[in-house]
Short mmCIF file of C-alpha atoms in Angstrom, two decimals:
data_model
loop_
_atom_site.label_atom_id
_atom_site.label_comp_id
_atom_site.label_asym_id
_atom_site.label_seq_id
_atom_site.Cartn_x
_atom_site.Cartn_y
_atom_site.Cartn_z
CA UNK A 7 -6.90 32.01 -28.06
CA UNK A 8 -3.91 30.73 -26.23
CA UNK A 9 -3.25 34.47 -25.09
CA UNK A 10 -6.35 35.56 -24.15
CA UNK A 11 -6.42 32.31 -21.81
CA UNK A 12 -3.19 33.19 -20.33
CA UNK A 13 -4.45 37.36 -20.22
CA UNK A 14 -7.14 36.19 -18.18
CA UNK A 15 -5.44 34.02 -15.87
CA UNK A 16 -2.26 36.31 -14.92
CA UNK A 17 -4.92 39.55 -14.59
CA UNK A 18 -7.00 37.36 -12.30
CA UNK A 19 -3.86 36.06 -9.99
CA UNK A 20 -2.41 40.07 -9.39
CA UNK A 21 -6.00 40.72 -8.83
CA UNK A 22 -6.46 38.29 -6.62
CA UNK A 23 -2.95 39.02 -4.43
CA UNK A 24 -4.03 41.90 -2.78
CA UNK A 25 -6.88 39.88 -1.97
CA UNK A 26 -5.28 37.35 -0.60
CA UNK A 27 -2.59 38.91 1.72
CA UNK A 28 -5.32 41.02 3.38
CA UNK A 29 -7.09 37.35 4.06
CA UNK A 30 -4.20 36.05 5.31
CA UNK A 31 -3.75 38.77 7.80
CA UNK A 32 -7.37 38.78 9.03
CA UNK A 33 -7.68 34.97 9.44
CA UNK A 34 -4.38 34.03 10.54
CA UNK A 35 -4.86 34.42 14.02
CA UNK A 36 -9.27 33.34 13.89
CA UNK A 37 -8.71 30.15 11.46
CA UNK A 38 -4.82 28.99 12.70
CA UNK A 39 -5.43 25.97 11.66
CA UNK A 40 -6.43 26.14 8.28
CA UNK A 41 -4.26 28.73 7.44
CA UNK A 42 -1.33 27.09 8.65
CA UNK A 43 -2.02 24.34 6.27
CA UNK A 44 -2.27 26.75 3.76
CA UNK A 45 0.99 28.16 4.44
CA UNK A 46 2.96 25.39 5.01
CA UNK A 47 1.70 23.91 2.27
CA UNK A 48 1.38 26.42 -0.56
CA UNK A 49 4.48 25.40 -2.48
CA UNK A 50 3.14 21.60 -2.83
CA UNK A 51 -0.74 22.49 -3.65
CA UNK A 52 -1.37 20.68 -6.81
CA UNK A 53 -4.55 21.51 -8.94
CA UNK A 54 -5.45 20.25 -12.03
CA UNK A 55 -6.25 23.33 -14.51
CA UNK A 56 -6.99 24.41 -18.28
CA UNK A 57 -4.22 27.30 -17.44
CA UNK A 58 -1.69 25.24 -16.40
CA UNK A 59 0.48 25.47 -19.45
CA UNK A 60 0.02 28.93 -19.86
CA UNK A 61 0.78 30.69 -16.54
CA UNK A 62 3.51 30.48 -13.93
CA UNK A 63 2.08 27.40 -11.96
CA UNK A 64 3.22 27.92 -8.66
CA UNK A 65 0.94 31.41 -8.32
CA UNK A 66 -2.06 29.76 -9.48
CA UNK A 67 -1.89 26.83 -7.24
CA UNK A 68 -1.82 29.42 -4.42
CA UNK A 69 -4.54 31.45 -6.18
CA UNK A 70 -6.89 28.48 -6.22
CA UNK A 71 -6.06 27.24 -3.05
CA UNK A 72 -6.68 31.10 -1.16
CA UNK A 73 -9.78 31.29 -3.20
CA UNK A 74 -11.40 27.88 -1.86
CA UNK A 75 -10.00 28.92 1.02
CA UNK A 76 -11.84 32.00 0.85
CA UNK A 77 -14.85 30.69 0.05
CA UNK A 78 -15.70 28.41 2.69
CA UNK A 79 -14.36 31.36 5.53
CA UNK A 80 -16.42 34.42 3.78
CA UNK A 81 -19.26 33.31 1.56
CA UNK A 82 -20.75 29.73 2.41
CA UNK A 83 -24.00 30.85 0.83
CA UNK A 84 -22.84 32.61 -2.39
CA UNK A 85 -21.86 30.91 -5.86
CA UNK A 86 -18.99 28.92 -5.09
CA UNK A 87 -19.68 25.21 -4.40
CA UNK A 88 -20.30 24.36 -0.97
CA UNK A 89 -17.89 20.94 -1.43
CA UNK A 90 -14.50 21.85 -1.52
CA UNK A 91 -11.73 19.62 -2.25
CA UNK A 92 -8.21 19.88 -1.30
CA UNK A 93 -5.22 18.38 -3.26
CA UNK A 94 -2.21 18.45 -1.82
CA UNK A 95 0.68 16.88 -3.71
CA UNK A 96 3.77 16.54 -1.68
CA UNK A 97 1.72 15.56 1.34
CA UNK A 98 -0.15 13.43 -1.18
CA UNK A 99 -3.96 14.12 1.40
CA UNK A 100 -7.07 14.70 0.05
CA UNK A 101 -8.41 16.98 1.97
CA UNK A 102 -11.98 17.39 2.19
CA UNK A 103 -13.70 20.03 4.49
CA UNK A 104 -16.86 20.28 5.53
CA UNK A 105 -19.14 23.23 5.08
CA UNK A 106 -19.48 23.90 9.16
CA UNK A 107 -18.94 27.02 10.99
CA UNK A 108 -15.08 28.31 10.44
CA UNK A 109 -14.20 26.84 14.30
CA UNK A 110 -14.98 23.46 12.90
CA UNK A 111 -13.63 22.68 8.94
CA UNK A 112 -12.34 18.55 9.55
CA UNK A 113 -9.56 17.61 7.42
CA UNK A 114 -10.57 13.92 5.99
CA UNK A 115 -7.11 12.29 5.77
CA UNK A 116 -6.72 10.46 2.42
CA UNK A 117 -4.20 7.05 2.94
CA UNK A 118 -4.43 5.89 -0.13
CA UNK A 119 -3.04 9.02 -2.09
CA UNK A 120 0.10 9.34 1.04
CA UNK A 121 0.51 6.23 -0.04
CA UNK A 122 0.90 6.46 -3.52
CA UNK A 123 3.23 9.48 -3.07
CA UNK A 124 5.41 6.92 -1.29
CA UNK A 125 5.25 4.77 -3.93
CA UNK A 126 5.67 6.95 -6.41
CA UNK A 127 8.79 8.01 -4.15
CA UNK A 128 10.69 4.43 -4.05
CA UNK A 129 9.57 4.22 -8.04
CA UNK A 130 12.12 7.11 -8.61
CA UNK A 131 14.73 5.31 -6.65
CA UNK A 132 14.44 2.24 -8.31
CA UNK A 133 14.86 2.91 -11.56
CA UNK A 134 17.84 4.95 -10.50
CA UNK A 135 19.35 2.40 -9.59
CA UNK A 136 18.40 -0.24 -12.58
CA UNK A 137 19.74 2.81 -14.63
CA UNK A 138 22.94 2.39 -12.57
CA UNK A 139 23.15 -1.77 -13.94
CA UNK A 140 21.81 -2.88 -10.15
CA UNK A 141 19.52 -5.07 -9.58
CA UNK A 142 16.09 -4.60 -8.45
CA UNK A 143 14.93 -4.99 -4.28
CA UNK A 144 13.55 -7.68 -3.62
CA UNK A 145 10.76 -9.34 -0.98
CA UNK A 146 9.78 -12.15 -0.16
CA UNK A 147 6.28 -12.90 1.31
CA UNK A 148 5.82 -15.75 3.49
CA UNK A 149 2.03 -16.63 3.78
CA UNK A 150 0.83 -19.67 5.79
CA UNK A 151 -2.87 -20.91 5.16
CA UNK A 152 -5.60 -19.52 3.51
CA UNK A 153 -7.12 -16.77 5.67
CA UNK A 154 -8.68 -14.49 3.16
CA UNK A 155 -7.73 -11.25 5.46
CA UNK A 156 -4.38 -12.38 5.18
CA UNK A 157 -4.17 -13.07 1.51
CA UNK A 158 -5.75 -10.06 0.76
CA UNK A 159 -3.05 -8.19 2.19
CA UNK A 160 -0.48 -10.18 0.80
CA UNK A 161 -2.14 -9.32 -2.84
CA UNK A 162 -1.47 -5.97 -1.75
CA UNK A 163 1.63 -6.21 -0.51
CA UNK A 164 2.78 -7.65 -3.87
CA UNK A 165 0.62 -4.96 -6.15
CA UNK A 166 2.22 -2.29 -4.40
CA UNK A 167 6.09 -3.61 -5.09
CA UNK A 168 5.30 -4.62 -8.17
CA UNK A 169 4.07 -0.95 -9.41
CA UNK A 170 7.51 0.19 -7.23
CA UNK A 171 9.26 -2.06 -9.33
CA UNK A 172 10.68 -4.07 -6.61
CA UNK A 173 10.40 -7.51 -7.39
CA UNK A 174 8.34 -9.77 -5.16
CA UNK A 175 7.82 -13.45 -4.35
CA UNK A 176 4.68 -15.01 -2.51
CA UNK A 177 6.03 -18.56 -0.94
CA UNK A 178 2.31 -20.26 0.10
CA UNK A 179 2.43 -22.75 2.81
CA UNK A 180 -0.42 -25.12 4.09
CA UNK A 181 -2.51 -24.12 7.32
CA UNK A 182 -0.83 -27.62 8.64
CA UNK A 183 2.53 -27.20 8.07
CA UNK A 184 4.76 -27.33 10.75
CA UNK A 185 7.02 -24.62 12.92
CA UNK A 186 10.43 -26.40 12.02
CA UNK A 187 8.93 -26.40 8.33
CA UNK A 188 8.54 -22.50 8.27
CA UNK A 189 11.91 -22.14 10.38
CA UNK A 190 13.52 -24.42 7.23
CA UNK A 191 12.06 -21.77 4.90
CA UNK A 192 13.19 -18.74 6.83
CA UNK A 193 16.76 -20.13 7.24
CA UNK A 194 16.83 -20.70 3.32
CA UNK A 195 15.91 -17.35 2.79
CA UNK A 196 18.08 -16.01 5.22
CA UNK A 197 20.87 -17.24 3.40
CA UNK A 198 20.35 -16.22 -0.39
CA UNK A 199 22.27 -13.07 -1.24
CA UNK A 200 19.32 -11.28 -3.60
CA UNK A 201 16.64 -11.53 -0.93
CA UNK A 202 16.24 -8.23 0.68
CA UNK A 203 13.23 -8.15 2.49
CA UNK A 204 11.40 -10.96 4.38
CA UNK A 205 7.64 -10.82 5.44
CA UNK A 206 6.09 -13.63 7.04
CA UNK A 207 2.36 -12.63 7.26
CA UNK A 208 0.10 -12.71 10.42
CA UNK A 209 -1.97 -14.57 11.65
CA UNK A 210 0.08 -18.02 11.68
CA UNK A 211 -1.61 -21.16 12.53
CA UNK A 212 -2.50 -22.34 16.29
CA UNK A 213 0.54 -24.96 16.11
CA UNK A 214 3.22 -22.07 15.11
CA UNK A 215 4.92 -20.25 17.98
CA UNK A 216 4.85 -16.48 16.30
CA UNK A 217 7.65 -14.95 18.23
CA UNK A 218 10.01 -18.04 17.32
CA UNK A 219 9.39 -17.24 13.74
CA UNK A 220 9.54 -13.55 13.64
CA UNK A 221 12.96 -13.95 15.93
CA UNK A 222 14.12 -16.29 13.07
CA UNK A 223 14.33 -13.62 10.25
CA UNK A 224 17.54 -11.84 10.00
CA UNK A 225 17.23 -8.19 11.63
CA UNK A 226 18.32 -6.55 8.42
CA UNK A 227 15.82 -8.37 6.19
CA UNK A 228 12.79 -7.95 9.09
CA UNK A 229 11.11 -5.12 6.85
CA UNK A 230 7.42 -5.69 9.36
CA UNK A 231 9.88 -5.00 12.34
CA UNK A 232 8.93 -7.85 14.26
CA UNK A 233 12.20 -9.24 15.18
CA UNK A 234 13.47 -8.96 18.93
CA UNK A 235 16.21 -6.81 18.23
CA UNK A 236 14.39 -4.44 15.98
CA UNK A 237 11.94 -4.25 18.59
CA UNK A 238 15.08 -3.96 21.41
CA UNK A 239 17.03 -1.63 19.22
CA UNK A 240 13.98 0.61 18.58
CA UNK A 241 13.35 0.85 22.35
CA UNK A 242 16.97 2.42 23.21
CA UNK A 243 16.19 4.85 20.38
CA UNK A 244 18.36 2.82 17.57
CA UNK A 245 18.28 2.53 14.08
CA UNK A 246 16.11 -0.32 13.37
CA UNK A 247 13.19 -1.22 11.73
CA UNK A 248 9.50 -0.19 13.23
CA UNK A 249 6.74 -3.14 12.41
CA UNK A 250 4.63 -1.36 9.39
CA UNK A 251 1.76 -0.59 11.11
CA UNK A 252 3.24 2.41 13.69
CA UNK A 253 5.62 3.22 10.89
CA UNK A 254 2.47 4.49 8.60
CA UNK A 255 0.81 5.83 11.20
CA UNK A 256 4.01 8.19 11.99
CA UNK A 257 4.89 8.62 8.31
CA UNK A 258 0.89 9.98 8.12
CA UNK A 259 1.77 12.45 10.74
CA UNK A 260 4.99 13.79 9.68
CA UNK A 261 3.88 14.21 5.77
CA UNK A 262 1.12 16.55 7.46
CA UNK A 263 3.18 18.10 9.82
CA UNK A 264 0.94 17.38 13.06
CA UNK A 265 2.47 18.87 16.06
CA UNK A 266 3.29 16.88 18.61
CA UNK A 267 5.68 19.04 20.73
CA UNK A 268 3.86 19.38 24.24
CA UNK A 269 0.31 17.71 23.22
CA UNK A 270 -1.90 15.04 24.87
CA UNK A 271 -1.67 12.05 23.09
CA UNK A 272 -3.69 9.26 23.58
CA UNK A 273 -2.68 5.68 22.34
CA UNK A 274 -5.66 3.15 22.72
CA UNK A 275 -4.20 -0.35 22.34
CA UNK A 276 -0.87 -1.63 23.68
CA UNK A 277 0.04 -4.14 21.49
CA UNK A 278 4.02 -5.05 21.25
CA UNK A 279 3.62 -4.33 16.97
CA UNK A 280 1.20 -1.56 17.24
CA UNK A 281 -0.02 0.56 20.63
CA UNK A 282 3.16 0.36 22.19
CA UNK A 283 6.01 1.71 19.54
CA UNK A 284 3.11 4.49 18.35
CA UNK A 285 2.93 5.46 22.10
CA UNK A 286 7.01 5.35 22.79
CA UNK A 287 7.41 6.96 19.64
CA UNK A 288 4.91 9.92 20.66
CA UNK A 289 6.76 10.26 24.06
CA UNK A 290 10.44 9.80 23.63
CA UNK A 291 10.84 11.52 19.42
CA UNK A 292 7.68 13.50 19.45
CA UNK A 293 7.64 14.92 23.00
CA UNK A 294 4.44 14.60 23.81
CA UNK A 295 2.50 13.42 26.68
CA UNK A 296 1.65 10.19 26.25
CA UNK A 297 -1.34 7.80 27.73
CA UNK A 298 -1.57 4.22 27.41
CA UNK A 299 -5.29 2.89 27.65
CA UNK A 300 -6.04 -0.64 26.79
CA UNK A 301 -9.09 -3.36 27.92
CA UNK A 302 -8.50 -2.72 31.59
CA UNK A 303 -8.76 0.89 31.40
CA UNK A 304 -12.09 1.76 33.07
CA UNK A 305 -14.79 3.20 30.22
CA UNK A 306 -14.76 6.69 32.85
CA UNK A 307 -10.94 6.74 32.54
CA UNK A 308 -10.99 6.28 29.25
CA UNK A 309 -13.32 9.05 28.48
CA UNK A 310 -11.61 11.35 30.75
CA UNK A 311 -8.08 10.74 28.56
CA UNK A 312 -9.88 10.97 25.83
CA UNK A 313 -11.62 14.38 26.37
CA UNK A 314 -8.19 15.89 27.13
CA UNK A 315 -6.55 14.81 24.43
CA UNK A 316 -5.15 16.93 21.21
CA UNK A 317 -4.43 13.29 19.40
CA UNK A 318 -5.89 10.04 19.63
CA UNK A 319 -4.74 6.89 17.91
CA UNK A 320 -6.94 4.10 18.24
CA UNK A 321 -5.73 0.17 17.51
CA UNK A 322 -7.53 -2.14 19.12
CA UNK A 323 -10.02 -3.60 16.65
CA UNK A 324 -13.24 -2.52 18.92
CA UNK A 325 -15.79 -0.83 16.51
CA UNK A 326 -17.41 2.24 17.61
CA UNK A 327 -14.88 2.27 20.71
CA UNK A 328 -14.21 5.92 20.00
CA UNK A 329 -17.66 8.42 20.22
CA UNK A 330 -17.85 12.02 19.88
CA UNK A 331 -18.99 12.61 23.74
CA UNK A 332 -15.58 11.22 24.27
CA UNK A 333 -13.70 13.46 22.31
CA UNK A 334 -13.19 17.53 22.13
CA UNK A 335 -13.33 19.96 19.33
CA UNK A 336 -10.46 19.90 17.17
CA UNK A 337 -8.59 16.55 18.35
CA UNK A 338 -6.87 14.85 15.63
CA UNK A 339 -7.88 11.42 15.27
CA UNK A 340 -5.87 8.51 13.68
CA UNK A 341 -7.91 5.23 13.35
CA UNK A 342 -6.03 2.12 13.43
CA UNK A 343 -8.37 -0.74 13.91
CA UNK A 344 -9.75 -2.42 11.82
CA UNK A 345 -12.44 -5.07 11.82
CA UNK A 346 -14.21 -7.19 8.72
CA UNK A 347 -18.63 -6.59 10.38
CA UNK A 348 -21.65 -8.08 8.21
CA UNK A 349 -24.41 -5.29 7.18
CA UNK A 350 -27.83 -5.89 7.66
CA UNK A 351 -27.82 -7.32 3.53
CA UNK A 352 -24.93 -9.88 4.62
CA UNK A 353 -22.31 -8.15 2.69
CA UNK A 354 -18.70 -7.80 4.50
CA UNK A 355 -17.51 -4.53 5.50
CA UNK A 356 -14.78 -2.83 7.49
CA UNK A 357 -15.25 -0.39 10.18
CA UNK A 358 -12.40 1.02 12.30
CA UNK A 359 -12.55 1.60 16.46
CA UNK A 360 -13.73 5.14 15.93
CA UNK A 361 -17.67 5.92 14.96
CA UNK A 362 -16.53 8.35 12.11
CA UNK A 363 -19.64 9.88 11.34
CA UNK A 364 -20.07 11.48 14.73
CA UNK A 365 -16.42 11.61 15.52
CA UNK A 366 -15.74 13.71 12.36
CA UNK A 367 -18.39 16.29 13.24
CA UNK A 368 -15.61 17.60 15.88
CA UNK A 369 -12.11 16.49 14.71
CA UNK A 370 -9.59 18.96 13.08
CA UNK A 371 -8.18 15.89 11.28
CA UNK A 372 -9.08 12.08 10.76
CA UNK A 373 -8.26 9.16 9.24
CA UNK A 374 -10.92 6.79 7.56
CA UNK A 375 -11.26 3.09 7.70
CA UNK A 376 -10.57 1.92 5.24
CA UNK A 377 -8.68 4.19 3.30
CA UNK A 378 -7.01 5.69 6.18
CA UNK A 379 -4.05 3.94 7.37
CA UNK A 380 -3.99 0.68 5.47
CA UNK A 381 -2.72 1.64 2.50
CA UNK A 382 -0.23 3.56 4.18
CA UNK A 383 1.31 0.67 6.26
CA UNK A 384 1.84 -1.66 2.94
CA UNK A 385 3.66 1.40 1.71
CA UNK A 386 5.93 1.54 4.32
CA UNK A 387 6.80 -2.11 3.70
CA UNK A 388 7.54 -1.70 0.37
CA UNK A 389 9.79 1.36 1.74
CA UNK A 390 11.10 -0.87 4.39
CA UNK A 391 12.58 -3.13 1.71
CA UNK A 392 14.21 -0.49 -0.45
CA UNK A 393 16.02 0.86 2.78
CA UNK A 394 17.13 -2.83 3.32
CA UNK A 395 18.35 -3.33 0.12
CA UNK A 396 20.12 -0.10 0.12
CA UNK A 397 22.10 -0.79 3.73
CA UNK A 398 22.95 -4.11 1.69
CA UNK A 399 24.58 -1.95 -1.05
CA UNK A 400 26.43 0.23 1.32
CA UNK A 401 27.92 -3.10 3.54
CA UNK A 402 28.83 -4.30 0.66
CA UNK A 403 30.87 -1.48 -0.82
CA UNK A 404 32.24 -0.76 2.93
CA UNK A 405 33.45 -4.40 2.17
CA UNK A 406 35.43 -3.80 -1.10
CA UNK A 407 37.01 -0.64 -0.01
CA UNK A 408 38.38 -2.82 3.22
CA UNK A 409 39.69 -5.87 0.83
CA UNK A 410 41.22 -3.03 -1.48
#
């Protein structure tokens, strides 16, 4: 039986080569888009199949990935399913497109599977180096009160390294507790030699100045990026680290390979730990031109950005901010905000700036909320503290060599 599995496969993939060469050439040029995906992506498609242990694996991940390909370009109405799904493994999206006309297939970006590739990314480093007899990273979360947002993504925070294996500590203060209080903790933790990261988690109470605190953790432990000189050093175009938030957003962009080179990009929002490093980011490393709208822009203005614009990312926490009459066909759309609504039953849900059910009708790409770019952004912290811990490591060793 095992033969006559793997007889069947191999005949259908040199059947099916012709095929899809002569595809290739007559879409390339009607259905860029998708077929650039395709190609760039062809070595990393990953498919689950019953003839994966019997043929080469490689040519049957591009056979399956032609065919759907084929099937939603040439024969909508025949046998094949009308809901495809896309896997694509290195690039970790799930890609679902739509059954709409061949001008109009929207890629549904999946977070939470870029994010586990991350994950699944520092995993590999980690227990290299606890095979090498060193320790494990290690973060520290500093949460003040009891917002449920906040501890929420705190129990995330600490899920995520945990599965990593990077170790992780929650310190809990009360709502009341004072600014020199939380500057004593940060100074303590500042000083112990096997803390890599440090996170002190936002929103802080009324009575806490938050740019004294984020100033008070040590630049090379800052894994959110909200220190001064992380934000300074980013600005001049220096190695630093960029707050979470932007970071997933460009680590989303770059694992899909979204040009940037010469596009209209839109940034709505212009906060100092979101808007603003996406936007500088976008103009000064992605070369693109870059617009700035935030709650002063005039609704006309905004629309007319909007319109023109290959990519829009959104972060300002408005629902519904973002409509399809303000947006053209085939914009890529990256959904930031994010905001905790009642339905009509009274149960809590979140809803991002964009109104993604009209919105998706004409994007080539989007993100979802949730699911989009959350999960992303605590994978970058985790990420953020591996990177710390390993500039600790090489300091350290630039140390020895200099005392030897």
């Amino acid at each position: 039986m095992p033969c006559i599995v793997r007889a069947v496969a191999v005949s259908m993939l040199l059947a099916y080569q012709v095929l899809l060469q002569a595809v290739i050439n007559q879409y390339l040029n009607n259905d860029l888009n998708i077929f650039r995906q395709l190609l760039i992506f062809k070595n990393k498609a990953c498919i689950i199949s019953k003839y994966k242990n019997s043929v080469d694996h490689q040519k049957l991940r591009h056979y399956n990935a032609a065919v759907q390909c084929l099937q939603k370009l040439q024969h909508p109405g025949s046998c094949f399913p009308h809901s495809t799904t896309f896997w694509f493994g290195t690039s970790c999206s799930h890609w679902n497109f739509s059954t709409k006309s061949r001008h109009q297939q929207t890629i549904r970006i999946d977070g939470k599977a870029i994010a586990q590739e991350i994950k699944d990314e520092i995993k590999a480093e980690v227990e290299l180096l606890l095979e090498h007899g060193l320790r494990a990273p290690h973060l520290t979360v500093l949460l003040v009160g009891s917002d449920p947002a906040s501890v929420v993504y705190v129990r995330n925070k600490a899920k995520a390294a945990e599965y990593t294996g990077i170790t992780c500590e929650v310190l809990r203060l009360p709502e009341s507790v004072s600014e020199r209080a939380v500057l004593r903790e940060i100074n303590f933790l500042n000083s112990l030699p096997d803390v890599d990261g440090i996170l002190v988690q936002l929103p802080l109470p009324p009575q806490i100045n938050k740019r004294t605190i984020c100033d008070a953790v040590r630049p090379d432990r800052d894994v959110d990026g909200f220190n001064v000189l992380n934000v300074g050093r980013f600005c001049v175009d220096q190695e630093a680290f960029m707050p979470a938030t932007p970071s997933g957003v460009l680590e989303i962009m770059k694992r899909l390979k979204i040009e940037t080179f010469g596009k209209n990009a839109v940034v709505c929002g212009r906060s100092k730990n979101v808007g603003m490093p996406i936007a500088m980011h976008l103009h000064s490393n992605g070369n693109a031109t870059t617009t700035i709208c935030h709650r002063n822009t005039p609704q006309e203005e905004l629309v007319k950005f909007t319109r023109a614009a290959d990519i829009i990312v959104t972060a300002t926490g408005v629902p519904g901010l973002i409509t399809s009459d303000m947006v053209s066909e085939g914009v890529i759309v990256i959904d930031v905000g994010i905001t905790r609504m009642l339905s009509d039953q009274g149960q809590a849900r979140l809803v991002g700036d964009v109104d993604y059910a009209g919105v998706s009708k004409k994007a080539s790409m989007i993100t979802p909320v949730p699911g989009g770019v959350g999960p992303v952004t605590v994978a970058m912290v985790i990420k953020n503290t591996l990177i710390a811990y390993k500039n600790t490591l090489q300091k350290n060793s630039l140390s020895d060599q200099f005392k030897k």
